[in-house]
Amino acid sequence: MLPVATADGTAAAPLTALFTATSAVCVTGLVVVDTAGYWSTFGEVVIVTLIQIGGLGIMALASLLGLLVARRIGLRMRLAAQTETKATWLGDSRRVVLGVIRLSITVEVVVAALLTLRFALHYDEPIGRAAYLGVFHAVSAYNNAGFALWSDSLTRFAADPWIIAPISAAIIVGGLGFPVVIEVIRAARRRLRREPHRPHWSLHTKITLITYGLIALIGIIAITGIEWSNPRTLGPLDSPGSLLAGAFSAISPRTAGFNAVDVGAMHPATLLITDVMMFIGGGSAGTAGGIKVTTFALLAFVIITEARGEPTVHVMGRRLAGSVQRQAVSVALLGVGAVFASAVALMLITPYNLNEVLFEATSAFATVGLTTGITADLPDGAQLILIGLMFVGRLGPITFASALALRERGRRYELPEERPIVG
């Protein structure tokens, strides 16, 4: 809200500042004002700083600061870091936190360098401005935030692979989740060293990589096919440009929020497909939002097992615990409830149709940042709803519900069993 944060030197309205700050720290990307035109350089630096903090995770950052100050991580901070980064065991927390920081900085530096060279050499930007644009969009892409310093996001670069490809790579690496990326890197190192034992991937990594890849492939085929002849999206581009922009339009909802074509001009079927992709999101313990691909895959495994009539869920040589299945169902249903209730509320207080408000609610909950163009025109009440959705979506539905419950309750007895009719 400081006057120095805006381009014209006028203090931003409290709701505008709150919405922007929430969207940045929740790595969403929805905006009610034009980021490039409304905020000053100082304001943009505040935004990108919030993006970095939100993407790394508050407790992961706090753990790093504690490590730097005290040269060690205490038990309480290690427990918090374990929760934030999904470390597999307590002794691993310190190493995982440092690994997360190193991974983040490495990816952001590489992507920023590639973007800087492209902006400077091809678009004739001064080297200082090119570096600023490169760093801002590298941080925004890796943290799946979707903030851009152009009013049309990345539509002007829709057919430029030297801009789209590095940003897409950063989105994927950040969206897969820290545990998966770190495990893949460690396995690759063991292969390069030609160690005698074959690298072993955990069940979580296998499920994440397979499900993420399948959903991305289906999304690319569906969105590119539907929009191929749309004169307001992919139609004006040549074939390579259409394929590039179509692929990016399927990668971005996982949950980056950049757009290479006009989302508001997409076919209703494309918007519905994008809704589903946004709701599923990316990998756990990363910068992506949504219910996560592992949750979606676990629900699919439960359905397949039930259809086969088998008593327990087996996946890739492992049996899934009942608690994991209950968590998956809880996350999915709480997510559906949050999006449904918010969409109904938005329809009651805004003049927009179901396609538009459902897209907006899903984008906010899944911390995506894509919009059909209605965000800035929403009334104050609708903006407050989106702020709440972004906050809940970033925390995670099950985390939010557990926080409200305050404590885990044990049960010392079981009631007599009865089986109601299902279906």
Tab-separated table of C-alpha atoms in Angstrom:
chain	number	residue	atom	x	y	z
A	1	MET	CA	0.000	0.000	0.000
A	2	LEU	CA	3.033	2.341	0.078
A	3	PRO	CA	2.833	5.129	-2.540
A	4	VAL	CA	6.296	4.122	-3.776
A	5	ALA	CA	4.867	0.742	-4.842
A	6	THR	CA	2.633	2.212	-7.571
A	7	ALA	CA	3.657	3.773	-10.860
A	8	ASP	CA	1.785	7.044	-10.251
A	9	GLY	CA	2.838	7.405	-6.618
A	10	THR	CA	-0.692	7.021	-5.247
A	11	ALA	CA	-1.252	4.506	-2.459
A	12	ALA	CA	-3.030	1.382	-3.663
A	13	ALA	CA	-6.469	0.631	-2.285
A	14	PRO	CA	-6.345	-1.846	0.630
A	15	LEU	CA	-8.291	-4.533	-1.241
A	16	THR	CA	-6.109	-4.154	-4.342
A	17	ALA	CA	-2.957	-4.488	-2.251
A	18	LEU	CA	-4.390	-7.440	-0.301
A	19	PHE	CA	-5.506	-9.264	-3.435
A	20	THR	CA	-2.128	-8.768	-5.153
A	21	ALA	CA	-0.109	-9.765	-2.082
A	22	THR	CA	-2.239	-12.879	-1.524
A	23	SER	CA	-2.001	-13.851	-5.179
A	24	ALA	CA	1.788	-13.451	-5.075
A	25	VAL	CA	2.509	-15.302	-1.824
A	26	CYS	CA	0.033	-18.045	-2.795
A	27	VAL	CA	1.822	-18.224	-6.196
A	28	THR	CA	-1.450	-17.801	-8.064
A	29	GLY	CA	-1.155	-14.970	-10.572
A	30	LEU	CA	-4.706	-13.580	-10.578
A	31	VAL	CA	-4.606	-9.786	-10.656
A	32	VAL	CA	-7.155	-6.996	-10.367
A	33	VAL	CA	-4.798	-4.393	-11.857
A	34	ASP	CA	-2.298	-4.529	-14.711
A	35	THR	CA	0.963	-5.651	-13.101
A	36	ALA	CA	3.202	-3.857	-15.601
A	37	GLY	CA	1.222	-0.620	-15.729
A	38	TYR	CA	-0.027	-0.196	-12.163
A	39	TRP	CA	2.968	-1.140	-10.019
A	40	SER	CA	6.350	0.586	-9.918
A	41	THR	CA	9.657	-1.268	-10.001
A	42	PHE	CA	9.569	-1.302	-6.200
A	43	GLY	CA	6.079	-2.831	-6.276
A	44	GLU	CA	7.180	-5.451	-8.797
A	45	VAL	CA	10.165	-6.370	-6.589
A	46	VAL	CA	7.796	-6.808	-3.634
A	47	ILE	CA	5.622	-9.085	-5.788
A	48	VAL	CA	8.509	-11.253	-7.009
A	49	THR	CA	9.869	-11.494	-3.443
A	50	LEU	CA	6.486	-12.725	-2.200
A	51	ILE	CA	6.405	-15.220	-5.080
A	52	GLN	CA	9.787	-16.621	-4.069
A	53	ILE	CA	8.804	-16.873	-0.400
A	54	GLY	CA	5.471	-18.491	-1.200
A	55	GLY	CA	6.991	-20.925	-3.675
A	56	LEU	CA	9.769	-22.133	-1.413
A	57	GLY	CA	7.422	-22.408	1.523
A	58	ILE	CA	7.360	-20.269	4.623
A	59	MET	CA	8.763	-22.956	6.905
A	60	ALA	CA	11.432	-24.051	4.428
A	61	LEU	CA	12.625	-20.459	4.257
A	62	ALA	CA	12.456	-20.093	8.031
A	63	SER	CA	14.472	-23.288	8.422
A	64	LEU	CA	17.141	-21.954	6.083
A	65	LEU	CA	17.384	-18.690	7.997
A	66	GLY	CA	17.635	-20.604	11.264
A	67	LEU	CA	20.397	-22.735	9.781
A	68	LEU	CA	22.341	-19.685	8.660
A	69	VAL	CA	21.997	-17.974	12.034
A	70	ALA	CA	22.482	-20.907	14.403
A	71	ARG	CA	24.415	-23.241	12.061
A	72	ARG	CA	21.935	-25.947	12.929
A	73	ILE	CA	18.236	-26.717	12.741
A	74	GLY	CA	16.536	-27.394	16.050
A	75	LEU	CA	14.035	-30.196	16.566
A	76	ARG	CA	10.962	-27.962	16.333
A	77	MET	CA	12.195	-26.273	13.159
A	78	ARG	CA	13.157	-29.640	11.665
A	79	LEU	CA	9.634	-30.928	12.303
A	80	ALA	CA	8.191	-27.841	10.593
A	81	ALA	CA	10.584	-28.214	7.681
A	82	GLN	CA	9.669	-31.889	7.376
A	83	THR	CA	5.997	-30.944	7.085
A	84	GLU	CA	6.675	-28.190	4.542
A	85	THR	CA	9.050	-30.116	2.276
A	86	LYS	CA	7.606	-33.615	2.818
A	87	ALA	CA	10.957	-35.019	3.954
A	88	THR	CA	10.707	-38.785	4.372
A	89	TRP	CA	12.420	-38.907	7.740
A	90	LEU	CA	13.432	-36.377	10.353
A	91	GLY	CA	17.175	-36.658	9.912
A	92	ASP	CA	16.698	-35.827	6.232
A	93	SER	CA	15.019	-32.453	6.860
A	94	ARG	CA	18.155	-30.337	6.965
A	95	ARG	CA	19.534	-31.881	3.766
A	96	VAL	CA	16.179	-31.615	1.992
A	97	VAL	CA	15.724	-27.936	2.887
A	98	LEU	CA	19.164	-27.081	1.548
A	99	GLY	CA	18.479	-29.210	-1.529
A	100	VAL	CA	15.239	-27.335	-2.173
A	101	ILE	CA	17.045	-23.998	-1.979
A	102	ARG	CA	19.853	-25.130	-4.273
A	103	LEU	CA	17.427	-26.603	-6.799
A	104	SER	CA	15.305	-23.460	-6.852
A	105	ILE	CA	18.243	-21.104	-7.312
A	106	THR	CA	19.844	-23.286	-9.990
A	107	VAL	CA	16.710	-23.566	-12.125
A	108	GLU	CA	15.875	-19.877	-11.748
A	109	VAL	CA	19.409	-18.768	-12.652
A	110	VAL	CA	19.554	-20.975	-15.766
A	111	VAL	CA	16.105	-19.913	-17.001
A	112	ALA	CA	16.806	-16.248	-16.203
A	113	ALA	CA	20.046	-16.387	-18.209
A	114	LEU	CA	18.308	-17.917	-21.242
A	115	LEU	CA	15.479	-15.380	-21.124
A	116	THR	CA	17.895	-12.476	-20.628
A	117	LEU	CA	19.887	-13.441	-23.719
A	118	ARG	CA	16.709	-13.755	-25.774
A	119	PHE	CA	15.298	-10.408	-24.652
A	120	ALA	CA	18.615	-8.650	-25.231
A	121	LEU	CA	19.638	-10.203	-28.543
A	122	HIS	CA	16.306	-10.690	-30.308
A	123	TYR	CA	14.001	-8.080	-28.805
A	124	ASP	CA	16.670	-5.361	-28.444
A	125	GLU	CA	16.056	-4.773	-24.756
A	126	PRO	CA	18.863	-2.980	-22.866
A	127	ILE	CA	20.900	-5.521	-20.912
A	128	GLY	CA	19.680	-4.212	-17.551
A	129	ARG	CA	16.032	-4.376	-18.573
A	130	ALA	CA	16.560	-7.769	-20.226
A	131	ALA	CA	18.088	-9.146	-17.019
A	132	TYR	CA	15.227	-7.744	-14.941
A	133	LEU	CA	12.634	-9.329	-17.239
A	134	GLY	CA	14.556	-12.601	-17.266
A	135	VAL	CA	14.833	-12.857	-13.477
A	136	PHE	CA	11.226	-11.813	-12.827
A	137	HIS	CA	9.736	-14.330	-15.258
A	138	ALA	CA	12.136	-17.125	-14.273
A	139	VAL	CA	11.095	-16.780	-10.622
A	140	SER	CA	7.432	-16.482	-11.595
A	141	ALA	CA	7.626	-19.553	-13.862
A	142	TYR	CA	9.545	-21.850	-11.498
A	143	ASN	CA	7.227	-20.994	-8.619
A	144	ASN	CA	4.192	-21.511	-10.881
A	145	ALA	CA	2.990	-17.980	-10.102
A	146	GLY	CA	1.949	-16.718	-13.528
A	147	PHE	CA	2.750	-13.037	-12.961
A	148	ALA	CA	3.988	-11.368	-16.149
A	149	LEU	CA	5.218	-7.862	-16.927
A	150	TRP	CA	3.096	-7.541	-20.050
A	151	SER	CA	-0.626	-6.816	-20.114
A	152	ASP	CA	-1.230	-9.736	-22.498
A	153	SER	CA	0.899	-12.165	-20.435
A	154	LEU	CA	2.987	-14.143	-22.966
A	155	THR	CA	0.694	-13.982	-26.005
A	156	ARG	CA	3.220	-11.851	-27.912
A	157	PHE	CA	5.727	-14.713	-27.554
A	158	ALA	CA	3.274	-17.506	-28.452
A	159	ALA	CA	5.386	-18.722	-31.385
A	160	ASP	CA	8.827	-18.040	-29.860
A	161	PRO	CA	10.322	-21.316	-28.563
A	162	TRP	CA	13.255	-19.488	-26.957
A	163	ILE	CA	10.815	-17.832	-24.544
A	164	ILE	CA	8.115	-20.493	-24.231
A	165	ALA	CA	10.419	-23.521	-23.854
A	166	PRO	CA	12.525	-22.275	-20.880
A	167	ILE	CA	9.414	-21.037	-19.082
A	168	SER	CA	7.652	-24.361	-19.728
A	169	ALA	CA	10.658	-26.277	-18.369
A	170	ALA	CA	10.684	-24.149	-15.216
A	171	ILE	CA	6.944	-24.716	-14.760
A	172	ILE	CA	7.359	-28.487	-15.055
A	173	VAL	CA	10.350	-28.737	-12.712
A	174	GLY	CA	8.673	-26.595	-10.065
A	175	GLY	CA	5.308	-28.281	-10.527
A	176	LEU	CA	6.538	-31.865	-10.163
A	177	GLY	CA	7.407	-31.276	-6.506
A	178	PHE	CA	10.705	-31.089	-4.674
A	179	PRO	CA	10.808	-34.748	-3.497
A	180	VAL	CA	10.292	-36.051	-7.032
A	181	VAL	CA	12.853	-33.778	-8.690
A	182	ILE	CA	15.486	-34.389	-6.009
A	183	GLU	CA	14.941	-38.166	-6.225
A	184	VAL	CA	15.246	-38.114	-10.030
A	185	ILE	CA	18.465	-36.076	-9.797
A	186	ARG	CA	19.957	-38.485	-7.259
A	187	ALA	CA	19.039	-41.475	-9.435
A	188	ALA	CA	20.620	-39.797	-12.480
A	189	ARG	CA	23.816	-39.170	-10.525
A	190	ARG	CA	24.001	-42.815	-9.491
A	191	ARG	CA	23.595	-43.871	-13.105
A	192	LEU	CA	26.363	-41.514	-14.231
A	193	ARG	CA	28.648	-42.945	-11.558
A	194	ARG	CA	27.749	-46.446	-12.810
A	195	GLU	CA	26.974	-47.674	-9.350
A	196	PRO	CA	26.234	-51.431	-9.244
A	197	HIS	CA	22.757	-51.061	-7.744
A	198	ARG	CA	19.991	-49.882	-10.033
A	199	PRO	CA	18.427	-46.582	-8.849
A	200	HIS	CA	15.148	-47.219	-7.061
A	201	TRP	CA	12.330	-44.722	-7.375
A	202	SER	CA	9.721	-44.455	-4.657
A	203	LEU	CA	6.074	-45.164	-5.353
A	204	HIS	CA	5.305	-41.455	-4.963
A	205	THR	CA	7.814	-40.517	-7.688
A	206	LYS	CA	6.525	-43.175	-10.082
A	207	ILE	CA	2.897	-42.142	-9.626
A	208	THR	CA	3.712	-38.445	-9.986
A	209	LEU	CA	5.785	-38.785	-13.154
A	210	ILE	CA	3.380	-41.158	-14.906
A	211	THR	CA	0.204	-39.280	-13.984
A	212	TYR	CA	1.684	-35.843	-14.668
A	213	GLY	CA	2.915	-36.985	-18.072
A	214	LEU	CA	-0.352	-38.660	-19.090
A	215	ILE	CA	-2.500	-35.685	-18.088
A	216	ALA	CA	-0.149	-33.285	-19.889
A	217	LEU	CA	-0.226	-35.406	-23.055
A	218	ILE	CA	-4.018	-35.685	-23.027
A	219	GLY	CA	-4.315	-31.943	-22.398
A	220	ILE	CA	-1.965	-31.050	-25.236
A	221	ILE	CA	-3.847	-33.237	-27.729
A	222	ALA	CA	-7.295	-32.055	-26.602
A	223	ILE	CA	-6.577	-28.314	-26.372
A	224	THR	CA	-4.519	-28.143	-29.560
A	225	GLY	CA	-7.112	-30.151	-31.475
A	226	ILE	CA	-10.076	-28.067	-30.315
A	227	GLU	CA	-8.384	-24.689	-30.756
A	228	TRP	CA	-6.484	-25.473	-33.968
A	229	SER	CA	-8.934	-23.662	-36.244
A	230	ASN	CA	-10.172	-21.076	-33.725
A	231	PRO	CA	-9.455	-17.706	-35.405
A	232	ARG	CA	-9.111	-16.012	-32.013
A	233	THR	CA	-6.569	-18.408	-30.487
A	234	LEU	CA	-4.392	-20.844	-32.476
A	235	GLY	CA	-5.927	-20.186	-35.888
A	236	PRO	CA	-3.712	-17.236	-36.953
A	237	LEU	CA	-0.466	-19.063	-36.072
A	238	ASP	CA	1.469	-21.336	-38.419
A	239	SER	CA	1.654	-25.049	-37.652
A	240	PRO	CA	4.828	-24.975	-35.487
A	241	GLY	CA	3.501	-21.943	-33.638
A	242	SER	CA	0.124	-23.578	-33.069
A	243	LEU	CA	1.760	-26.732	-31.714
A	244	LEU	CA	3.980	-24.673	-29.387
A	245	ALA	CA	1.167	-22.465	-28.126
A	246	GLY	CA	-1.178	-25.439	-27.792
A	247	ALA	CA	1.365	-27.383	-25.748
A	248	PHE	CA	1.994	-24.358	-23.536
A	249	SER	CA	-1.762	-23.926	-23.020
A	250	ALA	CA	-1.838	-27.453	-21.601
A	251	ILE	CA	1.311	-27.069	-19.466
A	252	SER	CA	0.440	-23.706	-17.930
A	253	PRO	CA	-2.739	-24.886	-16.134
A	254	ARG	CA	-0.562	-27.275	-14.055
A	255	THR	CA	-0.478	-24.497	-12.301
A	256	ALA	CA	1.515	-21.602	-13.746
A	257	GLY	CA	-1.109	-19.176	-15.005
A	258	PHE	CA	0.750	-17.751	-17.992
A	259	ASN	CA	-1.216	-17.706	-21.217
A	260	ALA	CA	0.079	-17.697	-24.795
A	261	VAL	CA	-3.395	-17.213	-26.310
A	262	ASP	CA	-6.511	-15.324	-25.239
A	263	VAL	CA	-8.176	-17.569	-22.659
A	264	GLY	CA	-11.465	-15.676	-22.918
A	265	ALA	CA	-11.655	-16.559	-26.623
A	266	MET	CA	-11.278	-20.307	-26.085
A	267	HIS	CA	-14.040	-22.773	-26.930
A	268	PRO	CA	-16.244	-23.706	-23.930
A	269	ALA	CA	-15.029	-27.309	-24.218
A	270	THR	CA	-11.434	-26.098	-23.889
A	271	LEU	CA	-12.338	-24.084	-20.802
A	272	LEU	CA	-13.925	-27.158	-19.219
A	273	ILE	CA	-10.859	-29.290	-19.989
A	274	THR	CA	-8.672	-26.556	-18.505
A	275	ASP	CA	-10.898	-26.514	-15.402
A	276	VAL	CA	-10.188	-30.208	-14.865
A	277	MET	CA	-6.449	-29.814	-15.423
A	278	MET	CA	-6.283	-26.853	-13.036
A	279	PHE	CA	-8.232	-28.711	-10.360
A	280	ILE	CA	-5.899	-31.732	-10.549
A	281	GLY	CA	-2.807	-29.515	-10.499
A	282	GLY	CA	0.771	-30.752	-10.211
A	283	GLY	CA	2.971	-32.715	-7.845
A	284	SER	CA	2.935	-32.656	-4.057
A	285	ALA	CA	5.398	-30.576	-2.007
A	286	GLY	CA	6.223	-28.326	-4.943
A	287	THR	CA	5.092	-24.967	-6.235
A	288	ALA	CA	1.973	-26.279	-8.011
A	289	GLY	CA	-1.556	-26.143	-6.634
A	290	GLY	CA	-4.704	-28.204	-7.127
A	291	ILE	CA	-5.522	-31.442	-5.354
A	292	LYS	CA	-2.272	-32.860	-6.826
A	293	VAL	CA	-1.744	-35.620	-9.378
A	294	THR	CA	-1.019	-38.199	-6.674
A	295	THR	CA	-4.422	-37.608	-5.107
A	296	PHE	CA	-6.103	-38.003	-8.491
A	297	ALA	CA	-4.146	-41.190	-9.245
A	298	LEU	CA	-4.890	-42.709	-5.831
A	299	LEU	CA	-8.616	-42.153	-6.347
A	300	ALA	CA	-8.353	-43.866	-9.734
A	301	PHE	CA	-6.566	-46.845	-8.143
A	302	VAL	CA	-9.261	-47.104	-5.474
A	303	ILE	CA	-11.994	-47.153	-8.141
A	304	ILE	CA	-10.164	-49.791	-10.201
A	305	THR	CA	-9.662	-51.960	-7.116
A	306	GLU	CA	-13.330	-51.672	-6.153
A	307	ALA	CA	-14.407	-52.530	-9.713
A	308	ARG	CA	-12.263	-55.668	-9.549
A	309	GLY	CA	-13.758	-56.653	-6.201
A	310	GLU	CA	-10.377	-56.817	-4.491
A	311	PRO	CA	-10.142	-56.188	-0.719
A	312	THR	CA	-7.018	-53.972	-0.712
A	313	VAL	CA	-5.470	-51.459	-3.118
A	314	HIS	CA	-2.199	-52.632	-4.696
A	315	VAL	CA	-0.149	-50.276	-6.864
A	316	MET	CA	3.166	-51.124	-8.546
A	317	GLY	CA	4.054	-53.842	-6.086
A	318	ARG	CA	2.948	-51.919	-3.000
A	319	ARG	CA	-0.201	-51.904	-0.859
A	320	LEU	CA	-1.779	-48.535	-0.139
A	321	ALA	CA	-2.603	-47.826	3.489
A	322	GLY	CA	-6.229	-47.087	4.344
A	323	SER	CA	-5.228	-43.719	5.825
A	324	VAL	CA	-3.742	-42.638	2.485
A	325	GLN	CA	-6.969	-43.542	0.699
A	326	ARG	CA	-9.025	-41.546	3.209
A	327	GLN	CA	-6.727	-38.550	2.813
A	328	ALA	CA	-7.096	-38.665	-0.972
A	329	VAL	CA	-10.895	-38.776	-0.732
A	330	SER	CA	-10.893	-35.954	1.835
A	331	VAL	CA	-8.650	-33.682	-0.236
A	332	ALA	CA	-10.692	-34.248	-3.407
A	333	LEU	CA	-14.094	-33.761	-1.793
A	334	LEU	CA	-13.011	-30.699	0.191
A	335	GLY	CA	-11.612	-29.235	-3.029
A	336	VAL	CA	-14.838	-29.933	-4.913
A	337	GLY	CA	-16.826	-28.381	-2.087
A	338	ALA	CA	-14.681	-25.246	-1.973
A	339	VAL	CA	-14.881	-24.680	-5.732
A	340	PHE	CA	-18.604	-25.477	-5.944
A	341	ALA	CA	-19.596	-23.227	-3.033
A	342	SER	CA	-17.443	-20.377	-4.318
A	343	ALA	CA	-18.788	-20.689	-7.859
A	344	VAL	CA	-22.365	-20.523	-6.566
A	345	ALA	CA	-21.520	-17.457	-4.477
A	346	LEU	CA	-19.848	-15.754	-7.443
A	347	MET	CA	-22.875	-16.415	-9.640
A	348	LEU	CA	-25.121	-14.807	-7.036
A	349	ILE	CA	-23.124	-11.583	-6.719
A	350	THR	CA	-21.775	-11.156	-10.273
A	351	PRO	CA	-23.411	-10.989	-13.718
A	352	TYR	CA	-21.166	-13.668	-15.224
A	353	ASN	CA	-22.187	-17.115	-16.469
A	354	LEU	CA	-21.240	-20.530	-15.114
A	355	ASN	CA	-18.302	-21.076	-17.478
A	356	GLU	CA	-16.654	-17.836	-16.390
A	357	VAL	CA	-17.194	-18.088	-12.624
A	358	LEU	CA	-16.323	-21.797	-12.485
A	359	PHE	CA	-13.094	-21.088	-14.358
A	360	GLU	CA	-12.291	-18.199	-12.002
A	361	ALA	CA	-13.050	-20.198	-8.839
A	362	THR	CA	-11.048	-23.212	-10.008
A	363	SER	CA	-8.128	-21.009	-11.019
A	364	ALA	CA	-8.075	-19.343	-7.593
A	365	PHE	CA	-8.415	-22.576	-5.602
A	366	ALA	CA	-5.773	-24.367	-7.678
A	367	THR	CA	-3.477	-21.289	-7.464
A	368	VAL	CA	-3.244	-21.139	-11.256
A	369	GLY	CA	-3.929	-17.524	-12.186
A	370	LEU	CA	-5.598	-18.056	-15.567
A	371	THR	CA	-8.710	-16.004	-16.171
A	372	THR	CA	-11.253	-15.359	-18.897
A	373	GLY	CA	-10.747	-11.643	-18.243
A	374	ILE	CA	-13.283	-10.945	-15.495
A	375	THR	CA	-11.030	-10.677	-12.415
A	376	ALA	CA	-10.528	-6.919	-12.518
A	377	ASP	CA	-14.277	-6.296	-12.941
A	378	LEU	CA	-15.385	-8.395	-9.979
A	379	PRO	CA	-17.037	-6.571	-7.049
A	380	ASP	CA	-15.289	-6.382	-3.678
A	381	GLY	CA	-17.220	-9.338	-2.248
A	382	ALA	CA	-16.199	-11.574	-5.158
A	383	GLN	CA	-12.559	-10.526	-4.786
A	384	LEU	CA	-12.664	-11.461	-1.102
A	385	ILE	CA	-14.004	-14.894	-2.053
A	386	LEU	CA	-11.091	-15.377	-4.457
A	387	ILE	CA	-8.625	-14.250	-1.774
A	388	GLY	CA	-9.996	-16.924	0.567
A	389	LEU	CA	-9.845	-19.546	-2.194
A	390	MET	CA	-6.220	-18.719	-3.016
A	391	PHE	CA	-5.264	-18.958	0.651
A	392	VAL	CA	-7.061	-22.272	1.191
A	393	GLY	CA	-5.749	-23.661	-2.096
A	394	ARG	CA	-2.150	-22.853	-1.219
A	395	LEU	CA	-2.384	-24.339	2.274
A	396	GLY	CA	-4.175	-27.405	0.983
A	397	PRO	CA	-7.730	-28.461	1.882
A	398	ILE	CA	-6.704	-31.153	4.350
A	399	THR	CA	-4.202	-28.851	6.075
A	400	PHE	CA	-6.806	-26.131	6.369
A	401	ALA	CA	-9.411	-28.524	7.777
A	402	SER	CA	-6.887	-29.970	10.231
A	403	ALA	CA	-5.946	-26.475	11.367
A	404	LEU	CA	-9.585	-25.722	12.077
A	405	ALA	CA	-9.901	-28.945	14.068
A	406	LEU	CA	-6.791	-27.899	16.079
A	407	ARG	CA	-5.822	-31.413	17.065
A	408	GLU	CA	-6.018	-35.029	15.986
A	409	ARG	CA	-8.569	-36.906	18.057
A	410	GLY	CA	-8.022	-40.498	19.101
A	411	ARG	CA	-10.831	-43.036	19.475
A	412	ARG	CA	-10.875	-45.578	22.269
A	413	TYR	CA	-13.788	-47.653	20.985
A	414	GLU	CA	-15.566	-48.746	17.793
A	415	LEU	CA	-19.321	-48.880	17.218
A	416	PRO	CA	-21.148	-51.928	15.762
A	417	GLU	CA	-20.632	-52.219	12.003
A	418	GLU	CA	-23.466	-51.685	9.509
A	419	ARG	CA	-23.356	-51.408	5.717
A	420	PRO	CA	-25.624	-48.806	4.067
A	421	ILE	CA	-26.438	-49.171	0.383
A	422	VAL	CA	-23.888	-47.401	-1.868
A	423	GLY	CA	-24.863	-46.357	-5.364
